[in-house]
């Protein structure tokens, strides 16, 4: 029975790899569903799938993260830019990570509805994924999903995150470029954006920057440029740029993309791109180690029992949280 199940699993993975190699979007969708599954047998198959897909030779794709405050028009911007990139001959994938309920684990999953034109395009793939409340506003398995889309032949991968917050900084550990979208007249909004987010931005786009909002957009751009001057650039070869644009009318979208290409040209010529990809892999390996250890600790009966007792002690203030954590880990290590 076990041998039969193993053979079936192997055939499933082989079929998905073959489909993804051929650029089949249905195979890609099934592969990402497998990656996102929490079932242990699916997780084993997903690891095999990703291990095979990462070996498929493809030109290096552009991994771009986008974030911004609610109402800034992230999805509209992504669809407008994505359609323009399709006209230029690119294949575009969008991993749009929706807010999940920390109570129910549910998700809005509305990005396909908001990106109808891009979703229907044959050379695009839009995938909304619940983040299950994970820190960083990005699904735990988004990096694996990126690898699958690249293996499927998508050369531009856009990752839309759930919004601006301190946890959003984790998106920078899986993408090559970080883009922050802001609105005109957002002086107050600029104050609300955490410094850590601004420090991560390689490009700031002031969206909705035409028509009646043109003057406000120019003022907002000046404020952002001044703010960026007070920060240390995170790349040796690049200083963050600020571009005014409008997703609704297409104003300056070509300039946004030329700025993106200029960034990647600088990154490649300086050798920083190779180092950046290596650093991404290292960080996500250790994040996965942390996740697996926590999951195993949670399944360990002895550790789980003492954790419940110690949690009550922490809640009533009888012992410090650090002491309780050390005792839980010690119990787990003695009974792994």
Short mmCIF file of C-alpha atoms in Angstrom, two decimals:
data_model
loop_
_atom_site.label_atom_id
_atom_site.label_comp_id
_atom_site.label_asym_id
_atom_site.label_seq_id
_atom_site.Cartn_x
_atom_site.Cartn_y
_atom_site.Cartn_z
CA UNK A 1 0.00 0.00 0.00
CA UNK A 2 2.78 2.40 0.97
CA UNK A 3 4.69 1.58 -2.23
CA UNK A 4 1.55 2.23 -4.31
CA UNK A 5 1.01 5.60 -2.63
CA UNK A 6 4.67 6.53 -3.20
CA UNK A 7 4.44 5.62 -6.91
CA UNK A 8 1.25 7.63 -7.31
CA UNK A 9 2.86 10.63 -5.58
CA UNK A 10 5.89 10.39 -7.84
CA UNK A 11 3.71 10.28 -10.97
CA UNK A 12 1.79 13.35 -9.74
CA UNK A 13 4.99 15.34 -9.25
CA UNK A 14 6.45 14.19 -12.58
CA UNK A 15 3.26 15.20 -14.41
CA UNK A 16 3.26 18.64 -12.75
CA UNK A 17 6.93 19.20 -13.55
CA UNK A 18 6.32 18.27 -17.20
CA UNK A 19 3.34 20.60 -17.45
CA UNK A 20 5.12 23.49 -15.75
CA UNK A 21 8.16 23.00 -17.99
CA UNK A 22 5.86 23.37 -21.00
CA UNK A 23 4.37 26.59 -19.63
CA UNK A 24 0.97 25.10 -18.81
CA UNK A 25 -0.90 27.44 -16.45
CA UNK A 26 -3.24 24.70 -15.21
CA UNK A 27 -0.24 22.64 -14.06
CA UNK A 28 1.20 25.75 -12.43
CA UNK A 29 -2.07 26.36 -10.57
CA UNK A 30 -2.15 22.77 -9.30
CA UNK A 31 1.50 23.02 -8.28
CA UNK A 32 0.94 26.18 -6.24
CA UNK A 33 -2.12 24.61 -4.61
CA UNK A 34 0.12 21.71 -3.60
CA UNK A 35 2.73 24.12 -2.20
CA UNK A 36 0.07 25.94 -0.16
CA UNK A 37 -1.47 22.77 1.28
CA UNK A 38 -0.90 22.05 4.98
CA UNK A 39 -1.31 18.27 4.59
CA UNK A 40 1.93 16.45 5.41
CA UNK A 41 1.77 14.21 2.30
CA UNK A 42 1.15 17.26 0.11
CA UNK A 43 4.07 19.08 1.73
CA UNK A 44 6.38 16.18 0.86
CA UNK A 45 5.17 16.24 -2.74
CA UNK A 46 5.55 20.04 -2.83
CA UNK A 47 9.19 19.81 -1.71
CA UNK A 48 9.88 17.30 -4.51
CA UNK A 49 8.09 19.52 -7.01
CA UNK A 50 10.00 22.67 -6.08
CA UNK A 51 13.29 20.74 -6.02
CA UNK A 52 12.70 19.63 -9.61
CA UNK A 53 11.37 22.96 -10.85
CA UNK A 54 14.32 24.92 -9.51
CA UNK A 55 16.53 22.86 -11.86
CA UNK A 56 14.61 23.90 -14.98
CA UNK A 57 16.91 26.29 -16.90
CA UNK A 58 15.29 29.69 -17.40
CA UNK A 59 16.62 33.24 -17.84
CA UNK A 60 16.67 35.06 -14.50
CA UNK A 61 13.29 36.66 -13.86
CA UNK A 62 12.59 40.03 -12.28
CA UNK A 63 11.10 39.62 -8.80
CA UNK A 64 9.33 42.81 -7.75
CA UNK A 65 7.41 43.41 -4.54
CA UNK A 66 4.74 46.11 -4.36
CA UNK A 67 3.11 47.55 -1.29
CA UNK A 68 1.21 50.67 -0.30
CA UNK A 69 -1.44 52.02 1.99
CA UNK A 70 -5.10 50.94 1.47
CA UNK A 71 -6.78 52.84 -1.35
CA UNK A 72 -3.56 53.68 -3.16
CA UNK A 73 -4.63 51.51 -6.10
CA UNK A 74 -2.13 48.62 -5.97
CA UNK A 75 -4.24 46.18 -7.97
CA UNK A 76 -5.16 48.78 -10.60
CA UNK A 77 -1.50 49.76 -10.90
CA UNK A 78 -0.39 46.13 -11.24
CA UNK A 79 -2.99 45.40 -13.91
CA UNK A 80 -2.11 48.51 -15.94
CA UNK A 81 1.63 47.84 -15.70
CA UNK A 82 1.13 44.13 -16.33
CA UNK A 83 -0.88 44.69 -19.51
CA UNK A 84 1.81 47.06 -20.75
CA UNK A 85 4.50 44.45 -20.07
CA UNK A 86 2.53 41.83 -22.01
CA UNK A 87 2.57 44.19 -25.01
CA UNK A 88 6.36 44.33 -24.66
CA UNK A 89 6.56 40.54 -24.93
CA UNK A 90 6.94 39.65 -21.25
CA UNK A 91 5.13 36.84 -19.42
CA UNK A 92 3.84 38.23 -16.14
CA UNK A 93 2.88 36.42 -12.95
CA UNK A 94 1.15 38.14 -10.05
CA UNK A 95 1.10 36.64 -6.59
CA UNK A 96 -1.45 38.79 -4.81
CA UNK A 97 -1.48 37.99 -1.12
CA UNK A 98 -4.84 38.80 0.49
CA UNK A 99 -5.54 39.54 4.16
CA UNK A 100 -6.53 36.43 6.10
CA UNK A 101 -8.65 36.30 9.19
CA UNK A 102 -6.54 35.26 12.16
CA UNK A 103 -9.73 33.80 13.67
CA UNK A 104 -11.06 31.76 10.78
CA UNK A 105 -8.09 31.55 8.44
CA UNK A 106 -10.36 32.90 5.71
CA UNK A 107 -9.30 35.29 2.99
CA UNK A 108 -10.91 37.89 0.77
CA UNK A 109 -9.21 36.52 -2.36
CA UNK A 110 -10.54 39.38 -4.46
CA UNK A 111 -7.55 40.24 -6.63
CA UNK A 112 -8.62 38.11 -9.59
CA UNK A 113 -11.88 40.04 -9.58
CA UNK A 114 -10.00 43.34 -9.49
CA UNK A 115 -7.54 42.27 -12.23
CA UNK A 116 -10.03 40.83 -14.71
CA UNK A 117 -8.23 41.87 -17.90
CA UNK A 118 -4.81 40.68 -16.74
CA UNK A 119 -6.25 37.43 -15.35
CA UNK A 120 -7.76 36.61 -18.75
CA UNK A 121 -4.53 37.24 -20.70
CA UNK A 122 -2.82 34.08 -22.00
CA UNK A 123 0.68 35.23 -21.03
CA UNK A 124 -0.27 36.28 -17.51
CA UNK A 125 -1.01 34.35 -14.35
CA UNK A 126 -2.74 35.94 -11.34
CA UNK A 127 -2.83 33.98 -8.09
CA UNK A 128 -4.45 35.36 -4.94
CA UNK A 129 -3.23 33.47 -1.87
CA UNK A 130 -4.26 33.70 1.78
CA UNK A 131 -1.44 34.62 4.12
CA UNK A 132 -3.07 32.75 7.02
CA UNK A 133 -2.09 35.58 9.34
CA UNK A 134 1.62 34.99 8.75
CA UNK A 135 4.08 37.68 9.73
CA UNK A 136 5.22 39.81 6.84
CA UNK A 137 1.92 39.96 4.99
CA UNK A 138 3.11 37.31 2.53
CA UNK A 139 2.17 33.66 2.41
CA UNK A 140 4.80 31.39 3.95
CA UNK A 141 5.18 29.54 0.68
CA UNK A 142 5.27 32.54 -1.65
CA UNK A 143 8.96 32.01 -2.45
CA UNK A 144 8.21 28.44 -3.58
CA UNK A 145 5.34 29.82 -5.67
CA UNK A 146 7.74 32.30 -7.27
CA UNK A 147 10.08 29.44 -8.20
CA UNK A 148 7.20 27.55 -9.84
CA UNK A 149 6.08 30.58 -11.88
CA UNK A 150 9.66 31.12 -13.05
CA UNK A 151 9.95 27.46 -14.05
CA UNK A 152 6.71 27.93 -16.02
CA UNK A 153 8.41 30.65 -18.07
CA UNK A 154 7.11 33.84 -16.45
CA UNK A 155 9.96 36.35 -16.59
CA UNK A 156 8.37 39.09 -14.44
CA UNK A 157 6.96 38.17 -11.04
CA UNK A 158 4.99 40.82 -9.15
CA UNK A 159 4.19 40.20 -5.49
CA UNK A 160 1.41 42.41 -4.11
CA UNK A 161 1.41 42.45 -0.32
CA UNK A 162 -1.46 43.14 2.06
CA UNK A 163 -0.52 46.70 3.01
CA UNK A 164 2.03 48.84 4.76
CA UNK A 165 3.17 47.70 8.20
CA UNK A 166 6.35 46.78 10.01
CA UNK A 167 5.85 43.10 9.18
CA UNK A 168 5.76 44.02 5.49
CA UNK A 169 9.55 44.24 5.50
CA UNK A 170 9.67 40.45 5.06
CA UNK A 171 8.66 40.84 1.42
CA UNK A 172 12.07 42.32 0.70
CA UNK A 173 13.64 38.96 1.57
CA UNK A 174 12.04 37.25 -1.43
CA UNK A 175 12.11 39.92 -4.15
CA UNK A 176 14.88 41.75 -5.98
CA UNK A 177 13.19 45.15 -5.96
CA UNK A 178 10.77 46.75 -3.53
CA UNK A 179 8.25 49.31 -4.82
CA UNK A 180 6.20 51.54 -2.53
CA UNK A 181 3.02 53.14 -3.92
CA UNK A 182 1.76 56.38 -2.42
CA UNK A 183 -0.99 58.89 -3.18
CA UNK A 184 -0.80 62.63 -3.95
CA UNK A 185 -1.31 65.01 -1.09
CA UNK A 186 -0.23 62.34 1.34
CA UNK A 187 1.88 64.41 3.70
CA UNK A 188 -0.03 62.92 6.60
CA UNK A 189 0.23 59.51 4.95
CA UNK A 190 4.00 59.97 4.66
CA UNK A 191 4.13 60.47 8.40
CA UNK A 192 2.14 57.27 8.84
CA UNK A 193 4.47 55.14 6.73
CA UNK A 194 6.97 53.52 9.04
CA UNK A 195 10.58 54.51 8.47
CA UNK A 196 11.50 50.86 7.96
CA UNK A 197 9.22 50.64 4.93
CA UNK A 198 10.70 53.79 3.38
CA UNK A 199 14.21 52.46 3.95
CA UNK A 200 13.34 49.32 1.99
CA UNK A 201 11.92 51.16 -1.02
CA UNK A 202 14.04 51.01 -4.18
CA UNK A 203 11.36 52.92 -6.06
CA UNK A 204 8.48 55.07 -4.81
CA UNK A 205 5.61 55.67 -7.22
CA UNK A 206 3.18 58.50 -6.54
CA UNK A 207 0.06 57.04 -8.14
CA UNK A 208 -3.05 58.96 -9.34
CA UNK A 209 -0.68 61.79 -10.30
CA UNK A 210 -2.52 63.43 -13.18
CA UNK A 211 -5.48 65.73 -13.79
CA UNK A 212 -6.63 67.63 -10.72
CA UNK A 213 -4.07 65.82 -8.58
CA UNK A 214 -1.02 66.81 -10.67
CA UNK A 215 0.11 69.69 -8.44
CA UNK A 216 -0.49 67.70 -5.25
CA UNK A 217 1.51 64.82 -6.76
CA UNK A 218 4.46 67.11 -7.50
CA UNK A 219 4.45 68.37 -3.91
CA UNK A 220 4.19 64.83 -2.56
CA UNK A 221 7.10 63.74 -4.75
CA UNK A 222 9.25 66.58 -3.35
CA UNK A 223 8.38 65.56 0.22
CA UNK A 224 9.31 61.93 -0.46
CA UNK A 225 12.58 62.89 -2.18
CA UNK A 226 13.52 64.99 0.86
CA UNK A 227 12.63 62.12 3.21
CA UNK A 228 14.72 59.64 1.20
CA UNK A 229 17.74 61.97 1.35
CA UNK A 230 17.82 61.40 5.13
CA UNK A 231 18.07 57.64 4.70
CA UNK A 232 21.01 55.44 3.80
CA UNK A 233 20.45 53.60 0.48
CA UNK A 234 20.43 49.82 0.95
CA UNK A 235 22.17 49.19 -2.39
CA UNK A 236 25.67 50.37 -3.15
CA UNK A 237 24.81 50.78 -6.83
CA UNK A 238 21.42 52.46 -6.49
CA UNK A 239 19.75 55.41 -4.82
CA UNK A 240 15.95 55.17 -4.52
CA UNK A 241 13.96 57.05 -7.15
CA UNK A 242 10.54 58.72 -6.97
CA UNK A 243 8.28 58.74 -10.05
CA UNK A 244 4.83 60.26 -10.55
CA UNK A 245 2.40 58.07 -12.51
CA UNK A 246 -1.25 57.18 -13.05
CA UNK A 247 -2.45 53.61 -13.41
CA UNK A 248 -5.89 54.81 -14.55
CA UNK A 249 -4.62 56.79 -17.56
CA UNK A 250 -1.26 55.13 -18.15
CA UNK A 251 0.60 58.38 -17.48
CA UNK A 252 4.33 57.74 -16.92
CA UNK A 253 3.99 53.93 -16.67
CA UNK A 254 6.68 53.58 -19.33
CA UNK A 255 8.94 55.76 -17.18
CA UNK A 256 8.20 53.57 -14.17
CA UNK A 257 9.25 50.48 -16.14
CA UNK A 258 12.38 52.13 -17.58
CA UNK A 259 13.36 53.04 -14.00
CA UNK A 260 12.83 49.39 -12.99
CA UNK A 261 15.04 48.19 -15.85
CA UNK A 262 17.69 50.79 -14.97
CA UNK A 263 17.68 49.46 -11.40
CA UNK A 264 18.21 45.86 -12.53
CA UNK A 265 20.93 46.93 -14.97
CA UNK A 266 22.80 48.62 -12.10
CA UNK A 267 22.26 45.60 -9.87
CA UNK A 268 23.63 43.19 -12.46
CA UNK A 269 26.67 45.26 -13.43
CA UNK A 270 27.65 45.73 -9.79
CA UNK A 271 27.34 42.02 -8.99
CA UNK A 272 24.81 42.77 -6.25
CA UNK A 273 22.07 40.73 -7.93
CA UNK A 274 23.91 37.43 -7.41
CA UNK A 275 24.61 38.27 -3.77
CA UNK A 276 20.98 39.34 -3.26
CA UNK A 277 19.60 36.04 -4.58
CA UNK A 278 22.01 34.08 -2.39
CA UNK A 279 20.95 36.11 0.65
CA UNK A 280 17.27 35.46 -0.16
CA UNK A 281 17.87 31.70 -0.17
CA UNK A 282 19.80 31.83 3.10
CA UNK A 283 17.16 33.87 4.94
CA UNK A 284 14.27 31.73 3.76
CA UNK A 285 16.08 28.53 4.67
CA UNK A 286 16.35 29.73 8.28
CA UNK A 287 12.73 30.97 8.28
CA UNK A 288 11.67 27.51 7.19
CA UNK A 289 13.82 25.96 9.92
CA UNK A 290 12.04 28.17 12.47
CA UNK A 291 8.63 27.23 11.11
CA UNK A 292 9.35 23.49 11.09
CA UNK A 293 10.74 23.57 14.63
CA UNK A 294 7.68 25.44 15.91
CA UNK A 295 5.35 23.03 14.10
CA UNK A 296 7.18 20.02 15.54
CA UNK A 297 7.21 21.53 19.01
CA UNK A 298 3.47 22.13 18.79
CA UNK A 299 2.90 18.46 17.88
CA UNK A 300 5.11 17.17 20.71
CA UNK A 301 2.77 15.96 23.51
CA UNK A 302 5.21 16.55 26.41
CA UNK A 303 6.14 20.03 25.22
CA UNK A 304 2.53 20.92 24.48
CA UNK A 305 1.43 19.91 27.98
CA UNK A 306 4.12 21.89 29.79
CA UNK A 307 3.52 24.83 27.44
CA UNK A 308 -0.13 25.02 28.50
CA UNK A 309 0.86 25.00 32.18
CA UNK A 310 3.58 27.60 31.73
CA UNK A 311 1.35 29.81 29.61
CA UNK A 312 -1.03 30.08 32.55
CA UNK A 313 1.89 31.06 34.80
CA UNK A 314 2.98 33.72 32.32
CA UNK A 315 -0.56 35.10 32.09
CA UNK A 316 -0.88 35.49 35.86
CA UNK A 317 2.60 37.01 36.07
CA UNK A 318 4.19 34.33 38.25
CA UNK A 319 7.12 33.73 35.86
CA UNK A 320 8.68 35.80 33.05
CA UNK A 321 7.92 34.84 29.45
CA UNK A 322 11.60 34.22 28.71
CA UNK A 323 11.93 31.70 31.53
CA UNK A 324 8.80 29.88 30.35
CA UNK A 325 10.09 29.76 26.77
CA UNK A 326 13.41 28.29 27.90
CA UNK A 327 11.64 25.56 29.89
CA UNK A 328 9.39 24.67 26.94
CA UNK A 329 12.34 24.40 24.57
CA UNK A 330 14.35 22.36 27.08
CA UNK A 331 11.44 19.94 27.45
CA UNK A 332 11.16 19.61 23.69
CA UNK A 333 14.89 19.00 23.24
CA UNK A 334 14.85 16.29 25.91
CA UNK A 335 11.83 14.60 24.26
CA UNK A 336 11.99 15.48 20.54
#
